[in-house]
PDB file of N, CA, C and O in Angstrom:
ATOM      1  N   MET A  16     -30.192 -13.265  -1.444  1.00 54.00           N
ATOM      2  CA  MET A  16     -30.248 -12.102  -1.446  1.00 54.00           C
ATOM      3  C   MET A  16     -30.573 -11.512  -2.459  1.00 54.00           C
ATOM      4  O   MET A  16     -30.313 -11.828  -3.264  1.00 54.00           O
ATOM      5  N   SER A  17     -31.727 -10.510  -1.839  1.00 58.00           N
ATOM      6  CA  SER A  17     -32.340 -10.179  -2.892  1.00 58.00           C
ATOM      7  C   SER A  17     -31.751  -8.505  -3.295  1.00 58.00           C
ATOM      8  O   SER A  17     -30.877  -8.002  -2.366  1.00 58.00           O
ATOM      9  N   ALA A  18     -31.994  -7.758  -4.470  1.00 60.00           N
ATOM     10  CA  ALA A  18     -31.790  -6.882  -5.012  1.00 60.00           C
ATOM     11  C   ALA A  18     -31.493  -5.778  -4.226  1.00 60.00           C
ATOM     12  O   ALA A  18     -30.992  -4.503  -3.900  1.00 60.00           O
ATOM     13  N   ALA A  19     -32.769  -5.921  -3.287  1.00 62.00           N
ATOM     14  CA  ALA A  19     -33.249  -4.752  -1.951  1.00 62.00           C
ATOM     15  C   ALA A  19     -32.615  -4.721  -0.900  1.00 62.00           C
ATOM     16  O   ALA A  19     -32.720  -3.625  -0.161  1.00 62.00           O
ATOM     17  N   SER A  20     -31.812  -5.913  -0.670  1.00 59.00           N
ATOM     18  CA  SER A  20     -31.341  -6.150   0.637  1.00 59.00           C
ATOM     19  C   SER A  20     -30.773  -5.187   0.754  1.00 59.00           C
ATOM     20  O   SER A  20     -29.724  -4.768   0.172  1.00 59.00           O
ATOM     21  N   PRO A  21     -30.300  -4.915   2.436  1.00 61.00           N
ATOM     22  CA  PRO A  21     -28.942  -3.587   2.755  1.00 61.00           C
ATOM     23  C   PRO A  21     -27.853  -4.671   2.011  1.00 61.00           C
ATOM     24  O   PRO A  21     -26.728  -4.039   1.814  1.00 61.00           O
ATOM     25  N   GLU A  22     -27.589  -5.987   2.404  1.00 64.00           N
ATOM     26  CA  GLU A  22     -26.238  -6.123   1.991  1.00 64.00           C
ATOM     27  C   GLU A  22     -25.937  -6.279   0.694  1.00 64.00           C
ATOM     28  O   GLU A  22     -24.875  -6.705   0.362  1.00 64.00           O
ATOM     29  N   HIS A  23     -26.807  -6.294  -0.375  1.00 57.00           N
ATOM     30  CA  HIS A  23     -26.569  -6.054  -1.903  1.00 57.00           C
ATOM     31  C   HIS A  23     -25.620  -4.997  -2.238  1.00 57.00           C
ATOM     32  O   HIS A  23     -24.912  -5.427  -3.086  1.00 57.00           O
ATOM     33  N   ARG A  24     -25.850  -3.315  -1.118  1.00 64.00           N
ATOM     34  CA  ARG A  24     -25.037  -2.798  -1.589  1.00 64.00           C
ATOM     35  C   ARG A  24     -23.836  -3.031  -1.282  1.00 64.00           C
ATOM     36  O   ARG A  24     -22.861  -2.268  -1.727  1.00 64.00           O
ATOM     37  N   LEU A  25     -23.259  -3.691  -0.124  1.00 66.00           N
ATOM     38  CA  LEU A  25     -22.270  -3.783   0.036  1.00 66.00           C
ATOM     39  C   LEU A  25     -21.297  -5.032  -0.702  1.00 66.00           C
ATOM     40  O   LEU A  25     -20.147  -4.564  -0.925  1.00 66.00           O
ATOM     41  N   VAL A  26     -22.179  -5.793  -1.883  1.00 63.00           N
ATOM     42  CA  VAL A  26     -20.698  -6.469  -2.513  1.00 63.00           C
ATOM     43  C   VAL A  26     -20.482  -5.611  -3.927  1.00 63.00           C
ATOM     44  O   VAL A  26     -21.460  -5.159  -4.221  1.00 63.00           O
ATOM     45  N   HIS A  27     -19.495  -5.487  -3.986  1.00 61.00           N
ATOM     46  CA  HIS A  27     -18.802  -5.117  -4.998  1.00 61.00           C
ATOM     47  C   HIS A  27     -17.968  -5.686  -5.921  1.00 61.00           C
ATOM     48  O   HIS A  27     -16.907  -6.111  -5.712  1.00 61.00           O
ATOM     49  N   THR A  28     -18.754  -6.014  -6.940  1.00 62.00           N
ATOM     50  CA  THR A  28     -17.976  -7.158  -7.844  1.00 62.00           C
ATOM     51  C   THR A  28     -17.658  -6.615  -9.105  1.00 62.00           C
ATOM     52  O   THR A  28     -18.045  -5.576  -9.562  1.00 62.00           O
ATOM     53  N   SER A  29     -16.499  -6.855  -9.688  1.00 63.00           N
ATOM     54  CA  SER A  29     -15.886  -6.540 -11.361  1.00 63.00           C
ATOM     55  C   SER A  29     -17.097  -6.655 -11.983  1.00 63.00           C
ATOM     56  O   SER A  29     -17.142  -7.943 -12.268  1.00 63.00           O
ATOM     57  N   ARG A  30     -17.314  -5.870 -12.886  1.00 72.00           N
ATOM     58  CA  ARG A  30     -17.760  -6.530 -13.711  1.00 72.00           C
ATOM     59  C   ARG A  30     -16.975  -7.229 -15.103  1.00 72.00           C
ATOM     60  O   ARG A  30     -17.402  -8.142 -15.857  1.00 72.00           O
ATOM     61  N   ASN A  31     -15.725  -6.467 -15.377  1.00 66.00           N
ATOM     62  CA  ASN A  31     -14.955  -7.163 -16.209  1.00 66.00           C
ATOM     63  C   ASN A  31     -13.671  -7.404 -15.934  1.00 66.00           C
ATOM     64  O   ASN A  31     -12.956  -6.144 -15.525  1.00 66.00           O
ATOM     65  N   PRO A  32     -13.198  -8.329 -14.756  1.00 59.00           N
ATOM     66  CA  PRO A  32     -12.017  -8.725 -14.055  1.00 59.00           C
ATOM     67  C   PRO A  32     -10.711  -8.238 -15.012  1.00 59.00           C
ATOM     68  O   PRO A  32      -9.742  -7.707 -14.806  1.00 59.00           O
ATOM     69  N   ALA A  33     -11.028  -7.753 -16.458  1.00 64.00           N
ATOM     70  CA  ALA A  33      -9.515  -8.162 -17.019  1.00 64.00           C
ATOM     71  C   ALA A  33      -9.323  -6.207 -17.159  1.00 64.00           C
ATOM     72  O   ALA A  33      -8.259  -6.124 -18.180  1.00 64.00           O
ATOM     73  N   ALA A  34     -10.552  -5.592 -17.241  1.00 58.00           N
ATOM     74  CA  ALA A  34     -10.319  -4.524 -17.438  1.00 58.00           C
ATOM     75  C   ALA A  34      -9.116  -3.675 -16.342  1.00 58.00           C
ATOM     76  O   ALA A  34      -8.995  -2.929 -16.356  1.00 58.00           O
ATOM     77  N   LYS A  35      -8.825  -4.885 -14.955  1.00 57.00           N
ATOM     78  CA  LYS A  35      -7.853  -3.514 -14.163  1.00 57.00           C
ATOM     79  C   LYS A  35      -6.630  -3.580 -14.900  1.00 57.00           C
ATOM     80  O   LYS A  35      -6.153  -4.564 -15.571  1.00 57.00           O
ATOM     81  N   PRO A  36      -6.239  -2.308 -14.753  1.00 56.00           N
ATOM     82  CA  PRO A  36      -5.218  -1.888 -14.930  1.00 56.00           C
ATOM     83  C   PRO A  36      -3.590  -2.955 -14.649  1.00 56.00           C
ATOM     84  O   PRO A  36      -3.918  -3.356 -13.673  1.00 56.00           O
ATOM     85  N   ALA A  37      -2.631  -3.276 -15.167  1.00 55.00           N
ATOM     86  CA  ALA A  37      -1.924  -4.105 -14.840  1.00 55.00           C
ATOM     87  C   ALA A  37      -0.947  -2.817 -13.618  1.00 55.00           C
ATOM     88  O   ALA A  37      -0.660  -2.192 -13.893  1.00 55.00           O
ATOM     89  N   ARG A  38      -0.258  -3.797 -12.791  1.00 56.00           N
ATOM     90  CA  ARG A  38       0.610  -3.496 -12.152  1.00 56.00           C
ATOM     91  C   ARG A  38       1.593  -2.523 -12.450  1.00 56.00           C
ATOM     92  O   ARG A  38       2.450  -3.928 -13.175  1.00 56.00           O
ATOM     93  N   LYS A  39       1.798  -1.357 -12.237  1.00 66.00           N
ATOM     94  CA  LYS A  39       2.541  -0.710 -12.819  1.00 66.00           C
ATOM     95  C   LYS A  39       4.222  -0.918 -12.337  1.00 66.00           C
ATOM     96  O   LYS A  39       4.383  -0.954 -11.369  1.00 66.00           O
ATOM     97  N   THR A  40       5.305  -1.457 -12.925  1.00 74.00           N
ATOM     98  CA  THR A  40       6.451  -1.457 -12.682  1.00 74.00           C
ATOM     99  C   THR A  40       7.488   0.114 -12.701  1.00 74.00           C
ATOM    100  O   THR A  40       7.495   0.557 -13.699  1.00 74.00           O
ATOM    101  N   GLY A  41       8.121   0.158 -11.503  1.00 88.00           N
ATOM    102  CA  GLY A  41       8.389   1.717 -11.100  1.00 88.00           C
ATOM    103  C   GLY A  41       9.852   1.689 -11.635  1.00 88.00           C
ATOM    104  O   GLY A  41      10.435   0.850 -11.858  1.00 88.00           O
ATOM    105  N   THR A  42      10.137   2.894 -12.166  1.00 95.00           N
ATOM    106  CA  THR A  42      11.450   3.214 -12.298  1.00 95.00           C
ATOM    107  C   THR A  42      12.345   3.073 -10.968  1.00 95.00           C
ATOM    108  O   THR A  42      11.894   3.277 -10.379  1.00 95.00           O
ATOM    109  N   ALA A  43      13.718   3.788 -11.215  1.00 94.00           N
ATOM    110  CA  ALA A  43      14.750   3.348 -10.480  1.00 94.00           C
ATOM    111  C   ALA A  43      14.340   4.645  -9.333  1.00 94.00           C
ATOM    112  O   ALA A  43      15.001   4.804  -8.350  1.00 94.00           O
ATOM    113  N   ALA A  44      14.186   5.671 -10.008  1.00 95.00           N
ATOM    114  CA  ALA A  44      13.760   6.952  -9.563  1.00 95.00           C
ATOM    115  C   ALA A  44      12.820   6.952  -8.326  1.00 95.00           C
ATOM    116  O   ALA A  44      12.339   7.348  -7.469  1.00 95.00           O
ATOM    117  N   GLU A  45      11.734   6.390  -9.097  1.00 96.00           N
ATOM    118  CA  GLU A  45      10.614   6.111  -8.024  1.00 96.00           C
ATOM    119  C   GLU A  45      10.785   5.108  -6.990  1.00 96.00           C
ATOM    120  O   GLU A  45      10.272   5.169  -5.650  1.00 96.00           O
ATOM    121  N   HIS A  46      11.732   3.950  -7.023  1.00 96.00           N
ATOM    122  CA  HIS A  46      11.665   3.348  -6.461  1.00 96.00           C
ATOM    123  C   HIS A  46      12.796   3.824  -4.559  1.00 96.00           C
ATOM    124  O   HIS A  46      12.530   3.483  -4.099  1.00 96.00           O
ATOM    125  N   ARG A  47      13.675   4.722  -4.899  1.00 96.00           N
ATOM    126  CA  ARG A  47      14.343   5.652  -4.869  1.00 96.00           C
ATOM    127  C   ARG A  47      13.860   6.484  -3.747  1.00 96.00           C
ATOM    128  O   ARG A  47      14.076   6.989  -2.385  1.00 96.00           O
ATOM    129  N   VAL A  48      12.899   6.961  -4.443  1.00 97.00           N
ATOM    130  CA  VAL A  48      11.967   7.700  -3.566  1.00 97.00           C
ATOM    131  C   VAL A  48      10.884   7.035  -2.487  1.00 97.00           C
ATOM    132  O   VAL A  48      10.535   7.338  -1.569  1.00 97.00           O
ATOM    133  N   GLN A  49      10.330   5.778  -3.061  1.00 97.00           N
ATOM    134  CA  GLN A  49       9.919   4.991  -2.147  1.00 97.00           C
ATOM    135  C   GLN A  49      10.911   4.471  -0.927  1.00 97.00           C
ATOM    136  O   GLN A  49      10.614   4.283   0.452  1.00 97.00           O
ATOM    137  N   VAL A  50      12.175   4.057  -1.483  1.00 97.00           N
ATOM    138  CA  VAL A  50      12.880   3.405  -0.016  1.00 97.00           C
ATOM    139  C   VAL A  50      13.227   4.661   0.704  1.00 97.00           C
ATOM    140  O   VAL A  50      13.585   4.611   2.180  1.00 97.00           O
ATOM    141  N   ALA A  51      13.708   5.934   0.470  1.00 98.00           N
ATOM    142  CA  ALA A  51      13.682   7.166   1.223  1.00 98.00           C
ATOM    143  C   ALA A  51      12.384   7.555   2.383  1.00 98.00           C
ATOM    144  O   ALA A  51      12.731   7.468   3.479  1.00 98.00           O
ATOM    145  N   ALA A  52      11.329   7.082   1.610  1.00 98.00           N
ATOM    146  CA  ALA A  52       9.777   7.811   2.429  1.00 98.00           C
ATOM    147  C   ALA A  52       9.663   6.116   3.147  1.00 98.00           C
ATOM    148  O   ALA A  52       9.051   6.995   4.974  1.00 98.00           O
ATOM    149  N   ALA A  53      10.212   5.572   3.237  1.00 98.00           N
ATOM    150  CA  ALA A  53      10.029   4.061   4.004  1.00 98.00           C
ATOM    151  C   ALA A  53      10.947   4.056   5.054  1.00 98.00           C
ATOM    152  O   ALA A  53      10.514   4.099   6.280  1.00 98.00           O
ATOM    153  N   ARG A  54      12.085   4.602   5.032  1.00 98.00           N
ATOM    154  CA  ARG A  54      12.871   5.098   6.006  1.00 98.00           C
ATOM    155  C   ARG A  54      12.660   6.177   6.760  1.00 98.00           C
ATOM    156  O   ARG A  54      12.757   6.228   7.984  1.00 98.00           O
ATOM    157  N   LEU A  55      12.226   7.239   6.509  1.00 98.00           N
ATOM    158  CA  LEU A  55      11.559   8.265   7.162  1.00 98.00           C
ATOM    159  C   LEU A  55      10.178   7.971   7.798  1.00 98.00           C
ATOM    160  O   LEU A  55       9.957   8.380   9.309  1.00 98.00           O
ATOM    161  N   ARG A  56       9.326   6.783   7.907  1.00 98.00           N
ATOM    162  CA  ARG A  56       8.451   6.324   8.074  1.00 98.00           C
ATOM    163  C   ARG A  56       8.872   5.484   9.698  1.00 98.00           C
ATOM    164  O   ARG A  56       8.367   5.723  10.277  1.00 98.00           O
ATOM    165  N   VAL A  57      10.088   4.848   9.302  1.00 98.00           N
ATOM    166  CA  VAL A  57      10.635   3.799  10.220  1.00 98.00           C
ATOM    167  C   VAL A  57      11.247   4.824  10.844  1.00 98.00           C
ATOM    168  O   VAL A  57      10.838   4.680  12.941  1.00 98.00           O
ATOM    169  N   THR A  58      12.133   5.985  10.690  1.00 98.00           N
ATOM    170  CA  THR A  58      12.896   7.013  12.151  1.00 98.00           C
ATOM    171  C   THR A  58      11.351   7.596  12.654  1.00 98.00           C
ATOM    172  O   THR A  58      11.523   7.885  14.101  1.00 98.00           O
ATOM    173  N   LEU A  59      10.285   7.963  12.045  1.00 98.00           N
ATOM    174  CA  LEU A  59       9.092   8.690  12.716  1.00 98.00           C
ATOM    175  C   LEU A  59       8.365   7.722  13.675  1.00 98.00           C
ATOM    176  O   LEU A  59       8.392   8.122  15.010  1.00 98.00           O
ATOM    177  N   ASP A  60       7.938   6.566  13.013  1.00 98.00           N
ATOM    178  CA  ASP A  60       7.650   5.653  13.988  1.00 98.00           C
ATOM    179  C   ASP A  60       8.325   4.940  15.643  1.00 98.00           C
ATOM    180  O   ASP A  60       7.570   4.962  16.535  1.00 98.00           O
ATOM    181  N   GLN A  61       9.750   4.991  15.211  1.00 98.00           N
ATOM    182  CA  GLN A  61      10.481   4.919  16.326  1.00 98.00           C
ATOM    183  C   GLN A  61      10.498   5.816  17.607  1.00 98.00           C
ATOM    184  O   GLN A  61      10.319   6.077  18.658  1.00 98.00           O
ATOM    185  N   ARG A  62      10.723   7.148  16.965  1.00 98.00           N
ATOM    186  CA  ARG A  62      10.224   8.474  17.857  1.00 98.00           C
ATOM    187  C   ARG A  62       8.550   8.779  18.389  1.00 98.00           C
ATOM    188  O   ARG A  62       9.055   9.160  19.597  1.00 98.00           O
ATOM    189  N   LEU A  63       8.220   8.472  17.623  1.00 98.00           N
ATOM    190  CA  LEU A  63       6.490   8.409  18.073  1.00 98.00           C
ATOM    191  C   LEU A  63       6.405   6.830  18.974  1.00 98.00           C
ATOM    192  O   LEU A  63       4.982   7.050  19.610  1.00 98.00           O
ATOM    193  N   GLY A  64       7.409   6.187  18.768  1.00 98.00           N
ATOM    194  CA  GLY A  64       7.052   5.129  19.689  1.00 98.00           C
ATOM    195  C   GLY A  64       5.893   3.768  18.835  1.00 98.00           C
ATOM    196  O   GLY A  64       4.893   2.941  19.778  1.00 98.00           O
ATOM    197  N   ARG A  65       5.749   4.062  17.762  1.00 98.00           N
ATOM    198  CA  ARG A  65       5.001   3.157  17.186  1.00 98.00           C
ATOM    199  C   ARG A  65       5.410   2.270  16.807  1.00 98.00           C
ATOM    200  O   ARG A  65       6.470   1.830  16.092  1.00 98.00           O
ATOM    201  N   GLU A  66       4.521   0.947  16.178  1.00 98.00           N
ATOM    202  CA  GLU A  66       5.353  -0.353  15.173  1.00 98.00           C
ATOM    203  C   GLU A  66       4.727   0.024  14.592  1.00 98.00           C
ATOM    204  O   GLU A  66       3.928   0.751  13.626  1.00 98.00           O
ATOM    205  N   THR A  67       6.291  -0.516  13.289  1.00 98.00           N
ATOM    206  CA  THR A  67       6.900  -0.290  11.797  1.00 98.00           C
ATOM    207  C   THR A  67       5.917  -1.657  11.127  1.00 98.00           C
ATOM    208  O   THR A  67       6.600  -2.260  11.380  1.00 98.00           O
ATOM    209  N   PRO A  68       5.154  -1.493  10.066  1.00 98.00           N
ATOM    210  CA  PRO A  68       4.884  -3.097   9.378  1.00 98.00           C
ATOM    211  C   PRO A  68       6.476  -3.121   8.937  1.00 98.00           C
ATOM    212  O   PRO A  68       7.281  -2.270   8.477  1.00 98.00           O
ATOM    213  N   ALA A  69       6.596  -4.667   9.092  1.00 98.00           N
ATOM    214  CA  ALA A  69       7.562  -5.435   8.411  1.00 98.00           C
ATOM    215  C   ALA A  69       7.624  -5.236   6.885  1.00 98.00           C
ATOM    216  O   ALA A  69       8.790  -4.896   6.587  1.00 98.00           O
ATOM    217  N   LYS A  70       6.815  -4.802   6.249  1.00 98.00           N
ATOM    218  CA  LYS A  70       6.899  -4.800   4.805  1.00 98.00           C
ATOM    219  C   LYS A  70       8.116  -3.247   4.556  1.00 98.00           C
ATOM    220  O   LYS A  70       8.488  -2.883   3.875  1.00 98.00           O
ATOM    221  N   THR A  71       7.374  -2.369   5.120  1.00 98.00           N
ATOM    222  CA  THR A  71       8.248  -1.343   5.435  1.00 98.00           C
ATOM    223  C   THR A  71       9.410  -0.789   5.791  1.00 98.00           C
ATOM    224  O   THR A  71      10.190  -0.597   5.339  1.00 98.00           O
ATOM    225  N   LYS A  72       9.735  -1.984   7.085  1.00 98.00           N
ATOM    226  CA  LYS A  72      11.421  -1.601   7.131  1.00 98.00           C
ATOM    227  C   LYS A  72      12.150  -2.566   6.563  1.00 98.00           C
ATOM    228  O   LYS A  72      13.182  -2.364   6.319  1.00 98.00           O
ATOM    229  N   ALA A  73      11.543  -3.473   5.812  1.00 98.00           N
ATOM    230  CA  ALA A  73      12.217  -4.218   4.558  1.00 98.00           C
ATOM    231  C   ALA A  73      12.679  -3.618   3.787  1.00 98.00           C
ATOM    232  O   ALA A  73      13.663  -3.593   3.030  1.00 98.00           O
ATOM    233  N   LEU A  74      11.544  -2.554   3.014  1.00 98.00           N
ATOM    234  CA  LEU A  74      11.863  -2.003   2.010  1.00 98.00           C
ATOM    235  C   LEU A  74      12.719  -0.603   2.609  1.00 98.00           C
ATOM    236  O   LEU A  74      13.434  -0.398   2.016  1.00 98.00           O
ATOM    237  N   ALA A  75      12.598  -0.369   3.667  1.00 98.00           N
ATOM    238  CA  ALA A  75      13.795   0.924   4.244  1.00 98.00           C
ATOM    239  C   ALA A  75      14.887   0.170   4.354  1.00 98.00           C
ATOM    240  O   ALA A  75      15.960   1.091   4.192  1.00 98.00           O
ATOM    241  N   LYS A  76      15.313  -1.212   4.363  1.00 98.00           N
ATOM    242  CA  LYS A  76      16.828  -1.777   4.433  1.00 98.00           C
ATOM    243  C   LYS A  76      17.360  -1.948   3.153  1.00 98.00           C
ATOM    244  O   LYS A  76      18.746  -2.409   2.679  1.00 98.00           O
ATOM    245  N   GLU A  77      16.416  -1.473   2.682  1.00 97.00           N
ATOM    246  CA  GLU A  77      17.313  -1.823   0.573  1.00 97.00           C
ATOM    247  C   GLU A  77      18.101  -0.532   0.284  1.00 97.00           C
ATOM    248  O   GLU A  77      17.825   0.569   0.867  1.00 97.00           O
ATOM    249  N   PRO A  78      18.937  -0.386  -0.459  1.00 95.00           N
ATOM    250  CA  PRO A  78      19.892   0.728  -0.807  1.00 95.00           C
ATOM    251  C   PRO A  78      19.105   1.299  -1.270  1.00 95.00           C
ATOM    252  O   PRO A  78      18.475   1.330  -2.654  1.00 95.00           O
ATOM    253  N   ILE A  79      19.640   3.000  -1.380  1.00 90.00           N
ATOM    254  CA  ILE A  79      19.152   3.731  -2.530  1.00 90.00           C
ATOM    255  C   ILE A  79      19.600   3.510  -3.936  1.00 90.00           C
ATOM    256  O   ILE A  79      20.897   3.458  -4.153  1.00 90.00           O
TER     257      ILE A  79
END
């Protein structure tokens, strides 16, 4: 693939993979917000007849 080919524009490689920020571990308060949001999403999806992702359902089942 040459630098002038259209496919070259679609390739996005990181120049320095170590420069990516580490995943932030959330506080208890942030976790409670995420659980509450997941519960709202599950309820809304049920009412609208949509499928909720399994990850969201699992989060919604966690205690606040």
